[in-house]
Amino acid sequence: MMKNTILICGYGPGISHAVARRFGKAGHPVALIARNVQRLTEAVAELTAEGIQVQAFPADLSDVKAIRRAVTDVRETMGPIGILHWNVFLDIEGDLLSTPPEDLSKSFDLRVVGYITAVQESMDDLAASKGTVLVTSGVMALDDPQINAFAVDYAAIAISGAAQRKATHILAHTLAPHDIHVGEVIVNGFVEGTPGGSGKSNTVSPTDIAEQFWALHTARRVCSVIIGKAVPIAEAGIHG
C-alpha cells in the first residue's frame, strides 16, 4: 500500500536531508520546499539515485500565500500529506538592543506564522491519515538560566524558537482529538556536516536526529525530545 507523503518545509543539507532519506527509505514519497532552487535540484538528484520518490517545490516560506500554493501543489502532484516536517530557520545575530524590530518580526513570522499556516493547509490530509507534525527546534528555545545567558547575542533566534516551541505544545493538544501526533526534536549542539558545525566539537549527527524524528512518528507517545549535550541544561529547562 502506498504510504502518504512527507512534506519537508525548509530543506537543507543537514537535518532535513537526513529526514528525507530516513522517511524516503521507509517508503514515504518526499516533497521538499525551500527557496534555493539549485540546492533542491541537487537534493532531488541525490535522493532519486538512492531509490527515493522525491520532488521539489521552490517557495518562500516567509510568504503565507506561497506556503498555501506550495501545499496545494504538493497534494495535487504527490497525493495526501501524512507527515509535515517544519525545519525552518533564520540566522539572525544580535542582542535585544541591537537587533532591528523588523528582524524580530521576520524570525517570528517564519518560525510561528509560517509553521501554523503549513499545518492549517495540510490539516485535512493529516486528519484523514491520522498523521504526524514534526518540528525541528534548538536548545535556545528552552527557558534555562545558562541557555538564556548563552542566547544574549542570538535574541531573534531564541525568542522565535521559544515561541515556536510554545506553539508546538499548544498544537499537540489542539490536534490530539484528530489523532494527529506532534513531535519536536530540540537540538542541543551544532549539526554535523553543516557550515555552522564546521570545526565545532559539540556536534550532533543529522542521521541521529532523523532517527529521533522517526521514533516520534512511529511510537506516537512523546511530544518533545532533546538530543546533544552542548549546553548544560537544568532540570527546570527540560520541562519548561
Coordinates of N, CA and C in Angstrom, one line a residue:
M1 N 0.8 -1.2 0.0 CA 0.0 0.0 0.0 C 0.9 1.2 0.0
M2 N 0.5 2.2 -0.8 CA 1.3 3.4 -1.0 C 1.2 4.2 0.3
K3 N 2.4 4.7 0.8 CA 2.4 5.5 2.0 C 2.2 7.0 1.7
N4 N 1.7 7.7 2.7 CA 1.5 9.1 2.5 C 2.8 9.9 2.4
T5 N 2.7 11.0 1.7 CA 3.8 11.9 1.5 C 4.3 12.6 2.8
I6 N 5.6 12.7 2.9 CA 6.2 13.6 3.9 C 6.5 14.9 3.3
L7 N 6.0 16.0 3.8 CA 6.3 17.4 3.3 C 7.3 18.0 4.2
I8 N 8.5 18.3 3.6 CA 9.6 18.9 4.4 C 9.7 20.3 4.1
C9 N 9.4 21.2 5.0 CA 9.5 22.6 4.8 C 10.7 23.2 5.4
G10 N 11.6 23.8 4.5 CA 12.8 24.3 4.9 C 14.0 23.3 4.7
Y11 N 14.0 22.8 3.5 CA 15.0 21.8 3.1 C 16.4 22.4 3.2
G12 N 17.4 21.6 3.7 CA 18.8 22.0 3.7 C 19.6 20.7 3.7
P13 N 20.9 20.9 3.7 CA 21.8 19.7 3.6 C 22.0 18.9 4.9
G14 N 21.5 19.4 6.0 CA 21.7 18.7 7.3 C 20.6 17.9 7.7
I15 N 19.8 18.4 8.7 CA 18.8 17.6 9.4 C 17.7 17.2 8.4
S16 N 17.2 18.1 7.6 CA 16.1 17.8 6.7 C 16.5 16.8 5.6
H17 N 17.8 16.8 5.2 CA 18.2 15.9 4.2 C 18.2 14.5 4.8
A18 N 18.7 14.4 6.0 CA 18.7 13.1 6.7 C 17.3 12.6 7.0
V19 N 16.3 13.5 7.3 CA 14.9 13.1 7.5 C 14.3 12.6 6.1
A20 N 14.6 13.4 5.1 CA 14.2 12.9 3.7 C 14.6 11.5 3.4
R21 N 15.9 11.3 3.7 CA 16.4 9.9 3.4 C 15.8 8.9 4.3
R22 N 15.7 9.2 5.6 CA 15.1 8.2 6.5 C 13.7 7.8 6.2
F23 N 12.8 8.8 6.0 CA 11.4 8.5 5.7 C 11.3 8.0 4.2
G24 N 12.1 8.6 3.3 CA 12.0 8.1 1.9 C 12.4 6.6 1.8
K25 N 13.4 6.2 2.6 CA 13.9 4.8 2.5 C 12.8 3.9 3.1
A26 N 11.9 4.5 4.0 CA 10.8 3.7 4.6 C 9.6 3.7 3.7
G27 N 9.7 4.3 2.5 CA 8.6 4.2 1.5 C 7.7 5.4 1.4
H28 N 8.0 6.5 2.1 CA 7.2 7.7 2.0 C 7.7 8.5 0.8
P29 N 6.8 8.9 -0.1 CA 7.2 9.9 -1.1 C 7.6 11.2 -0.3
V30 N 8.6 11.9 -0.9 CA 9.2 13.1 -0.2 C 9.0 14.3 -1.0
A31 N 8.4 15.4 -0.4 CA 8.2 16.7 -1.0 C 9.1 17.7 -0.3
L32 N 10.0 18.4 -1.0 CA 10.9 19.3 -0.4 C 10.5 20.8 -0.8
I33 N 10.5 21.6 0.2 CA 10.2 23.1 -0.1 C 11.4 23.9 0.5
A34 N 11.9 24.8 -0.3 CA 12.9 25.7 0.1 C 13.0 26.8 -1.0
R35 N 13.7 27.9 -0.7 CA 13.9 28.9 -1.7 C 15.0 28.6 -2.7
N36 N 16.0 27.9 -2.3 CA 17.3 27.7 -3.1 C 17.0 26.6 -4.1
V37 N 16.8 27.0 -5.3 CA 16.4 26.1 -6.4 C 17.6 25.1 -6.7
Q38 N 18.8 25.6 -6.7 CA 19.9 24.7 -7.0 C 20.1 23.7 -6.0
R39 N 20.0 24.0 -4.7 CA 20.1 23.1 -3.6 C 19.0 22.0 -3.8
L40 N 17.8 22.4 -4.1 CA 16.7 21.5 -4.3 C 16.9 20.5 -5.4
T41 N 17.5 21.1 -6.5 CA 17.8 20.2 -7.7 C 18.8 19.2 -7.4
E42 N 19.8 19.6 -6.6 CA 20.9 18.6 -6.3 C 20.3 17.6 -5.3
A43 N 19.4 18.0 -4.4 CA 18.8 17.0 -3.5 C 18.0 16.0 -4.2
V44 N 17.2 16.5 -5.1 CA 16.3 15.5 -5.8 C 17.1 14.5 -6.6
A45 N 18.2 15.0 -7.2 CA 19.1 14.1 -8.0 C 19.7 13.0 -7.1
E46 N 20.2 13.5 -5.9 CA 20.9 12.5 -5.0 C 19.9 11.5 -4.4
L47 N 18.7 12.0 -3.9 CA 17.8 11.1 -3.3 C 17.1 10.2 -4.3
T48 N 16.9 10.7 -5.5 CA 16.4 9.8 -6.6 C 17.3 8.7 -6.9
A49 N 18.6 9.0 -6.9 CA 19.6 7.9 -7.2 C 19.6 6.9 -6.1
E50 N 19.1 7.2 -4.9 CA 19.0 6.2 -3.8 C 17.7 5.5 -3.8
G51 N 16.9 5.7 -4.9 CA 15.6 5.0 -5.0 C 14.5 5.6 -4.3
I52 N 14.6 6.9 -3.9 CA 13.6 7.6 -3.1 C 12.7 8.4 -4.1
Q53 N 11.4 8.3 -3.9 CA 10.5 9.1 -4.7 C 10.4 10.5 -4.1
V54 N 11.0 11.5 -4.9 CA 11.1 12.8 -4.3 C 10.9 13.9 -5.4
Q55 N 10.2 15.0 -5.0 CA 10.1 16.1 -5.9 C 10.3 17.4 -5.1
A56 N 10.7 18.5 -5.8 CA 11.0 19.8 -5.1 C 9.9 20.8 -5.5
F57 N 9.6 21.7 -4.6 CA 8.6 22.7 -4.8 C 9.2 24.0 -4.3
P58 N 9.9 24.8 -5.1 CA 10.5 26.0 -4.6 C 9.5 27.0 -4.1
A59 N 9.7 27.6 -3.0 CA 8.8 28.6 -2.4 C 9.5 29.3 -1.3
D60 N 9.0 30.5 -1.0 CA 9.5 31.4 0.1 C 8.6 31.1 1.3
L61 N 9.1 30.4 2.3 CA 8.3 30.1 3.4 C 8.0 31.2 4.4
S62 N 8.5 32.4 4.1 CA 8.1 33.6 4.8 C 6.9 34.2 4.3
D63 N 6.4 33.7 3.2 CA 5.2 34.2 2.4 C 4.0 33.3 2.6
V64 N 3.0 33.7 3.4 CA 1.9 32.9 3.7 C 1.2 32.4 2.4
K65 N 1.0 33.2 1.4 CA 0.4 32.8 0.2 C 1.2 31.8 -0.6
A66 N 2.6 31.9 -0.5 CA 3.4 31.0 -1.2 C 3.3 29.6 -0.5
I67 N 3.2 29.6 0.8 CA 3.0 28.3 1.6 C 1.7 27.6 1.1
R68 N 0.7 28.4 1.1 CA -0.6 27.8 0.6 C -0.5 27.2 -0.7
R69 N 0.1 27.9 -1.7 CA 0.2 27.4 -3.0 C 1.1 26.2 -3.1
A70 N 2.2 26.2 -2.3 CA 3.1 25.0 -2.3 C 2.4 23.8 -1.8
V71 N 1.7 23.9 -0.7 CA 1.0 22.8 -0.1 C 0.0 22.2 -1.1
T72 N -0.7 23.1 -1.8 CA -1.7 22.7 -2.8 C -1.0 21.9 -3.9
D73 N 0.1 22.5 -4.3 CA 0.9 21.8 -5.4 C 1.4 20.4 -5.0
V74 N 1.9 20.3 -3.8 CA 2.3 19.0 -3.3 C 1.2 18.0 -3.3
R75 N 0.1 18.4 -2.8 CA -1.1 17.5 -2.7 C -1.5 17.0 -4.1
E76 N -1.6 18.0 -5.0 CA -2.1 17.7 -6.3 C -1.1 16.8 -7.1
T77 N 0.2 17.0 -6.8 CA 1.3 16.3 -7.5 C 1.6 14.9 -6.9
M78 N 1.7 14.9 -5.6 CA 2.2 13.7 -4.9 C 1.2 13.0 -4.0
G79 N 0.0 13.5 -3.9 CA -1.1 12.8 -3.1 C -1.1 13.4 -1.7
P80 N -1.9 12.7 -0.8 CA -2.1 13.2 0.5 C -0.9 13.4 1.4
I81 N -0.8 14.4 2.2 CA 0.3 14.7 3.1 C 0.0 14.1 4.4
G82 N 0.8 13.1 4.8 CA 0.6 12.4 6.0 C 1.6 12.8 7.1
I83 N 2.6 13.5 6.7 CA 3.7 13.9 7.7 C 4.1 15.3 7.2
L84 N 4.1 16.2 8.1 CA 4.6 17.6 7.9 C 5.9 17.8 8.8
H85 N 7.0 18.1 8.2 CA 8.2 18.4 8.9 C 8.5 19.9 8.7
W86 N 8.5 20.6 9.8 CA 8.8 22.1 9.8 C 10.2 22.2 10.3
N87 N 11.1 22.6 9.4 CA 12.6 22.7 9.6 C 13.1 24.0 9.2
V88 N 12.4 25.1 9.5 CA 12.7 26.4 9.0 C 13.5 27.2 10.1
F89 N 14.5 27.9 9.6 CA 15.4 28.6 10.5 C 16.0 29.9 9.8
L90 N 16.0 31.0 10.5 CA 16.6 32.2 10.0 C 17.7 32.7 10.9
D91 N 18.9 32.7 10.4 CA 20.1 33.0 11.1 C 20.3 34.5 11.3
I92 N 19.8 35.0 12.5 CA 19.9 36.4 12.8 C 20.7 36.6 14.1
E93 N 21.8 37.3 14.1 CA 22.6 37.5 15.3 C 22.4 38.9 15.8
G94 N 22.6 39.1 17.1 CA 22.5 40.4 17.7 C 21.7 40.3 19.0
D95 N 22.0 41.2 19.9 CA 21.2 41.2 21.2 C 19.9 42.0 21.1
L96 N 19.2 42.1 22.2 CA 17.9 42.8 22.1 C 18.0 44.3 21.9
L97 N 19.2 44.9 22.2 CA 19.3 46.3 22.0 C 19.8 46.7 20.6
S98 N 20.3 45.7 19.9 CA 20.9 46.0 18.5 C 20.1 45.3 17.4
T99 N 19.3 44.3 17.7 CA 18.5 43.7 16.7 C 17.4 44.5 16.2
P100 N 17.3 44.9 14.9 CA 16.2 45.7 14.4 C 14.8 45.0 14.6
P101 N 13.8 45.7 15.0 CA 12.5 45.1 15.2 C 12.0 44.3 14.0
E102 N 12.4 44.8 12.8 CA 11.9 44.1 11.6 C 12.5 42.7 11.6
D103 N 13.7 42.5 12.1 CA 14.3 41.2 12.1 C 13.6 40.3 13.1
L104 N 13.2 40.8 14.2 CA 12.5 40.1 15.2 C 11.1 39.6 14.6
S105 N 10.5 40.5 13.9 CA 9.2 40.1 13.2 C 9.4 39.0 12.2
K106 N 10.5 39.2 11.4 CA 10.8 38.2 10.3 C 11.0 36.8 10.9
S107 N 11.7 36.8 12.0 CA 12.0 35.5 12.6 C 10.8 34.9 13.2
F108 N 10.0 35.7 13.9 CA 8.7 35.1 14.5 C 7.8 34.7 13.4
D109 N 7.6 35.5 12.3 CA 6.7 35.1 11.3 C 7.1 33.8 10.6
L110 N 8.4 33.6 10.4 CA 8.9 32.4 9.8 C 8.7 31.2 10.7
R111 N 9.1 31.3 12.0 CA 9.1 30.2 12.9 C 7.7 29.8 13.4
V112 N 6.8 30.8 13.4 CA 5.5 30.5 14.0 C 4.3 30.7 13.0
V113 N 4.3 31.9 12.4 CA 3.1 32.1 11.4 C 3.2 31.2 10.2
G114 N 4.4 31.1 9.6 CA 4.5 30.1 8.5 C 4.2 28.7 8.9
Y115 N 4.7 28.3 10.1 CA 4.6 27.0 10.6 C 3.1 26.6 10.8
I116 N 2.3 27.5 11.4 CA 0.9 27.2 11.6 C 0.1 27.3 10.3
T117 N 0.6 28.1 9.4 CA -0.1 28.2 8.1 C 0.1 26.8 7.4
A118 N 1.3 26.3 7.4 CA 1.5 25.0 6.8 C 0.6 23.9 7.4
V119 N 0.5 23.9 8.7 CA -0.4 22.9 9.4 C -1.8 23.1 9.0
Q120 N -2.3 24.3 9.0 CA -3.7 24.6 8.6 C -3.9 24.1 7.2
E121 N -3.0 24.4 6.3 CA -3.2 24.0 4.9 C -3.2 22.4 4.7
S122 N -2.4 21.8 5.6 CA -2.3 20.3 5.5 C -3.3 19.6 6.4
M123 N -4.1 20.3 7.1 CA -5.0 19.7 8.1 C -5.9 18.6 7.6
D124 N -6.5 18.8 6.5 CA -7.5 17.7 6.1 C -6.8 16.4 5.8
D125 N -5.6 16.5 5.2 CA -4.8 15.3 4.9 C -4.3 14.7 6.2
L126 N -3.8 15.5 7.1 CA -3.2 15.0 8.3 C -4.3 14.3 9.1
A127 N -5.5 14.9 9.2 CA -6.6 14.3 9.9 C -7.1 12.9 9.3
A128 N -7.2 12.9 8.0 CA -7.6 11.7 7.3 C -6.7 10.6 7.5
S129 N -5.4 10.8 7.6 CA -4.4 9.8 7.7 C -3.9 9.6 9.1
K130 N -4.5 10.3 10.1 CA -4.0 10.3 11.5 C -2.5 10.5 11.5
G131 N -2.1 11.6 10.9 CA -0.7 11.8 10.5 C 0.1 12.4 11.7
T132 N 1.2 13.0 11.3 CA 2.2 13.5 12.2 C 2.7 14.9 11.8
V133 N 2.9 15.7 12.8 CA 3.6 17.0 12.6 C 4.9 16.9 13.3
L134 N 6.0 17.2 12.6 CA 7.4 17.1 13.2 C 8.0 18.4 13.1
V135 N 8.7 18.9 14.2 CA 9.3 20.2 14.2 C 10.7 20.1 14.7
T136 N 11.6 20.8 14.0 CA 13.0 21.0 14.5 C 13.1 22.2 15.3
S137 N 13.7 22.1 16.5 CA 13.9 23.2 17.4 C 15.3 23.2 17.9
G138 N 15.7 24.3 18.5 CA 17.1 24.4 19.1 C 17.0 24.7 20.5
V139 N 18.2 24.4 21.2 CA 18.2 24.5 22.6 C 17.9 25.9 23.2
M140 N 18.2 26.9 22.4 CA 17.9 28.3 22.8 C 16.4 28.5 23.0
A141 N 15.5 27.6 22.6 CA 14.1 27.8 22.8 C 13.7 27.5 24.3
L142 N 14.6 26.8 25.0 CA 14.3 26.5 26.4 C 14.6 27.6 27.4
D143 N 13.8 27.7 28.4 CA 13.9 28.7 29.5 C 14.8 28.1 30.6
D144 N 16.1 28.5 30.5 CA 17.1 27.9 31.4 C 18.1 29.0 31.6
P145 N 18.6 29.3 32.9 CA 19.5 30.4 33.1 C 20.7 30.4 32.2
Q146 N 21.4 29.2 32.1 CA 22.6 29.1 31.3 C 22.3 29.3 29.8
I147 N 21.2 28.8 29.4 CA 20.8 28.9 28.0 C 20.5 30.4 27.7
N148 N 19.8 31.1 28.6 CA 19.4 32.5 28.4 C 20.7 33.3 28.3
A149 N 21.6 33.0 29.1 CA 22.9 33.8 29.1 C 23.6 33.5 27.8
F150 N 23.6 32.3 27.3 CA 24.2 31.9 26.0 C 23.5 32.6 24.9
A151 N 22.2 32.8 25.0 CA 21.4 33.3 23.9 C 21.4 34.8 23.8
V152 N 22.1 35.5 24.6 CA 22.1 37.0 24.6 C 22.4 37.6 23.2
D153 N 23.4 37.0 22.5 CA 23.7 37.6 21.2 C 23.0 36.9 20.1
Y154 N 21.9 36.1 20.4 CA 21.1 35.5 19.4 C 19.6 35.7 19.7
A155 N 19.3 36.9 20.0 CA 18.0 37.2 20.6 C 16.8 36.8 19.7
A156 N 16.9 37.1 18.4 CA 15.8 36.8 17.5 C 15.6 35.2 17.4
I157 N 16.7 34.5 17.3 CA 16.7 33.1 17.2 C 16.0 32.5 18.5
A158 N 16.5 33.0 19.6 CA 16.0 32.4 20.9 C 14.5 32.7 21.1
I159 N 14.1 33.9 20.8 CA 12.7 34.3 21.1 C 11.8 33.6 20.1
S160 N 12.1 33.6 18.8 CA 11.3 32.9 17.9 C 11.2 31.4 18.1
G161 N 12.4 30.9 18.5 CA 12.4 29.4 18.9 C 11.5 29.1 20.0
A162 N 11.5 30.0 21.1 CA 10.7 29.8 22.2 C 9.2 29.9 21.8
A163 N 8.9 30.8 21.0 CA 7.5 31.0 20.5 C 7.1 29.7 19.7
Q164 N 8.0 29.2 18.9 CA 7.7 28.0 18.1 C 7.4 26.8 19.0
R165 N 8.3 26.7 20.0 CA 8.1 25.6 21.0 C 6.7 25.7 21.7
K166 N 6.4 26.9 22.1 CA 5.1 27.1 22.8 C 3.9 26.7 21.8
A167 N 4.0 27.2 20.6 CA 3.0 26.9 19.5 C 2.9 25.3 19.3
T168 N 4.1 24.7 19.3 CA 4.1 23.2 19.1 C 3.4 22.5 20.3
H169 N 3.6 22.9 21.5 CA 3.0 22.2 22.6 C 1.5 22.5 22.7
I170 N 1.1 23.7 22.3 CA -0.4 24.0 22.2 C -1.0 23.2 21.1
L171 N -0.2 23.1 20.0 CA -0.7 22.4 18.8 C -0.9 20.9 19.1
A172 N 0.0 20.4 20.0 CA -0.1 19.0 20.3 C -1.5 18.7 21.0
H173 N -1.9 19.6 21.8 CA -3.2 19.4 22.5 C -4.4 19.7 21.5
T174 N -4.2 20.7 20.6 CA -5.2 21.0 19.6 C -5.4 19.9 18.6
L175 N -4.4 19.2 18.2 CA -4.5 18.1 17.2 C -4.8 16.8 17.8
A176 N -4.6 16.6 19.0 CA -4.8 15.3 19.7 C -6.2 14.7 19.4
P177 N -7.3 15.5 19.5 CA -8.6 14.9 19.2 C -8.8 14.5 17.8
H178 N -7.9 14.9 16.9 CA -7.9 14.5 15.5 C -7.0 13.3 15.2
D179 N -6.4 12.8 16.3 CA -5.4 11.7 16.2 C -4.2 12.0 15.3
I180 N -3.8 13.3 15.4 CA -2.6 13.8 14.8 C -1.5 13.9 15.9
H181 N -0.4 13.3 15.7 CA 0.6 13.4 16.7 C 1.6 14.5 16.4
V182 N 2.1 15.2 17.4 CA 3.0 16.3 17.2 C 4.3 16.0 17.9
G183 N 5.4 16.0 17.2 CA 6.7 15.7 17.8 C 7.8 16.7 17.5
E184 N 8.5 17.1 18.5 CA 9.6 18.1 18.4 C 10.9 17.5 18.9
V185 N 12.0 17.8 18.1 CA 13.3 17.4 18.4 C 14.1 18.7 18.7
I186 N 14.6 18.8 19.9 CA 15.4 20.0 20.3 C 16.8 19.6 20.2
V187 N 17.5 20.3 19.3 CA 18.9 20.0 19.0 C 19.8 20.9 19.9
N188 N 20.6 20.2 20.8 CA 21.5 20.9 21.7 C 22.9 20.7 21.2
G189 N 23.2 21.5 20.2 CA 24.6 21.4 19.6 C 24.5 21.9 18.2
F190 N 25.7 21.9 17.5 CA 25.8 22.2 16.1 C 25.6 21.0 15.3
V191 N 25.0 21.1 14.1 CA 24.7 20.0 13.3 C 25.9 19.6 12.5
E192 N 26.3 18.4 12.6 CA 27.5 17.8 12.0 C 27.3 17.9 10.4
G193 N 28.4 18.4 9.8 CA 28.4 18.4 8.3 C 27.7 19.6 7.7
T194 N 27.3 20.6 8.5 CA 26.8 21.8 8.0 C 27.8 22.9 8.2
P195 N 27.6 24.1 7.5 CA 28.6 25.2 7.7 C 28.7 25.6 9.2
G196 N 27.6 25.6 9.9 CA 27.6 26.1 11.3 C 28.3 25.1 12.2
G197 N 28.4 23.8 11.8 CA 29.0 22.8 12.6 C 30.5 22.6 12.3
S198 N 31.0 23.3 11.3 CA 32.4 23.1 10.8 C 33.4 23.5 11.9
G199 N 34.2 22.6 12.3 CA 35.2 22.9 13.3 C 34.8 22.9 14.7
K200 N 33.5 22.6 14.9 CA 33.0 22.6 16.3 C 33.1 21.2 16.9
S201 N 33.3 21.2 18.2 CA 33.4 19.9 18.9 C 32.0 19.4 19.4
N202 N 31.1 20.2 19.8 CA 29.8 19.8 20.2 C 28.8 19.7 19.1
T203 N 29.0 18.6 18.3 CA 28.1 18.4 17.1 C 27.2 17.2 17.4
V204 N 26.1 17.3 16.6 CA 25.1 16.2 16.7 C 24.9 15.7 15.2
S205 N 24.9 14.4 15.1 CA 24.7 13.8 13.7 C 23.3 14.0 13.2
P206 N 23.2 14.5 12.0 CA 21.8 14.6 11.4 C 21.1 13.3 11.3
T207 N 21.9 12.2 11.1 CA 21.3 10.9 11.0 C 20.7 10.5 12.3
D208 N 21.3 10.8 13.4 CA 20.8 10.6 14.7 C 19.5 11.4 15.0
I209 N 19.5 12.6 14.5 CA 18.3 13.5 14.7 C 17.2 12.9 13.9
A210 N 17.4 12.5 12.6 CA 16.4 11.9 11.8 C 15.8 10.6 12.5
E211 N 16.7 9.8 13.1 CA 16.2 8.7 13.9 C 15.2 9.1 15.0
Q212 N 15.5 10.2 15.7 CA 14.7 10.7 16.7 C 13.3 11.0 16.1
F213 N 13.3 11.7 15.0 CA 12.0 12.1 14.3 C 11.3 10.8 13.9
W214 N 12.0 9.8 13.4 CA 11.3 8.5 13.0 C 10.7 7.9 14.3
A215 N 11.4 7.9 15.4 CA 10.8 7.3 16.6 C 9.6 8.1 17.1
L216 N 9.6 9.4 17.0 CA 8.5 10.2 17.4 C 7.3 9.9 16.5
H217 N 7.5 9.7 15.2 CA 6.5 9.4 14.2 C 5.9 8.0 14.4
T218 N 6.7 7.1 14.7 CA 6.2 5.7 14.8 C 5.7 5.3 16.1
A219 N 6.3 5.8 17.2 CA 5.8 5.5 18.6 C 4.6 6.3 19.0
R220 N 4.6 7.6 18.6 CA 3.5 8.5 18.8 C 3.1 8.6 20.3
R221 N 4.1 8.6 21.1 CA 3.9 8.8 22.6 C 4.5 10.1 23.1
V222 N 5.7 10.4 22.7 CA 6.4 11.5 23.3 C 6.2 12.7 22.4
C223 N 6.1 13.9 23.0 CA 5.9 15.2 22.2 C 7.3 15.8 21.9
S224 N 8.2 15.8 22.9 CA 9.4 16.5 22.8 C 10.6 15.8 23.3
V225 N 11.7 15.8 22.5 CA 13.0 15.1 23.0 C 14.1 16.1 22.7
I226 N 15.2 15.9 23.6 CA 16.4 16.7 23.4 C 17.5 15.8 23.0
I227 N 18.3 16.2 22.0 CA 19.4 15.4 21.5 C 20.7 16.3 21.5
G228 N 21.8 15.8 22.1 CA 23.0 16.5 22.2 C 23.3 17.1 23.6
K229 N 24.5 17.4 23.8 CA 24.9 17.9 25.2 C 25.8 19.1 25.1
A230 N 25.6 20.0 24.2 CA 26.5 21.1 24.0 C 26.4 22.1 25.2
V231 N 25.1 22.4 25.6 CA 24.9 23.3 26.7 C 24.3 22.6 27.9
P232 N 24.9 22.7 29.1 CA 24.2 22.0 30.3 C 22.8 22.6 30.5
I233 N 21.9 21.7 30.8 CA 20.5 22.1 30.9 C 20.0 21.7 32.3
A234 N 19.5 22.7 33.1 CA 19.0 22.4 34.4 C 17.7 21.7 34.2
E235 N 17.3 20.9 35.2 CA 16.1 20.1 35.2 C 14.9 20.9 34.8
A236 N 14.8 22.2 35.3 CA 13.7 23.0 35.0 C 13.6 23.4 33.5
G237 N 14.7 23.4 32.9 CA 14.7 23.8 31.5 C 14.1 22.7 30.6
I238 N 14.3 21.4 31.1 CA 13.8 20.3 30.3 C 12.3 20.3 30.3
H239 N 11.7 20.7 31.4 CA 10.2 20.6 31.4 C 9.6 22.0 31.2
G240 N 10.4 23.0 30.8 CA 9.8 24.4 30.7 C 9.0 24.5 29.5

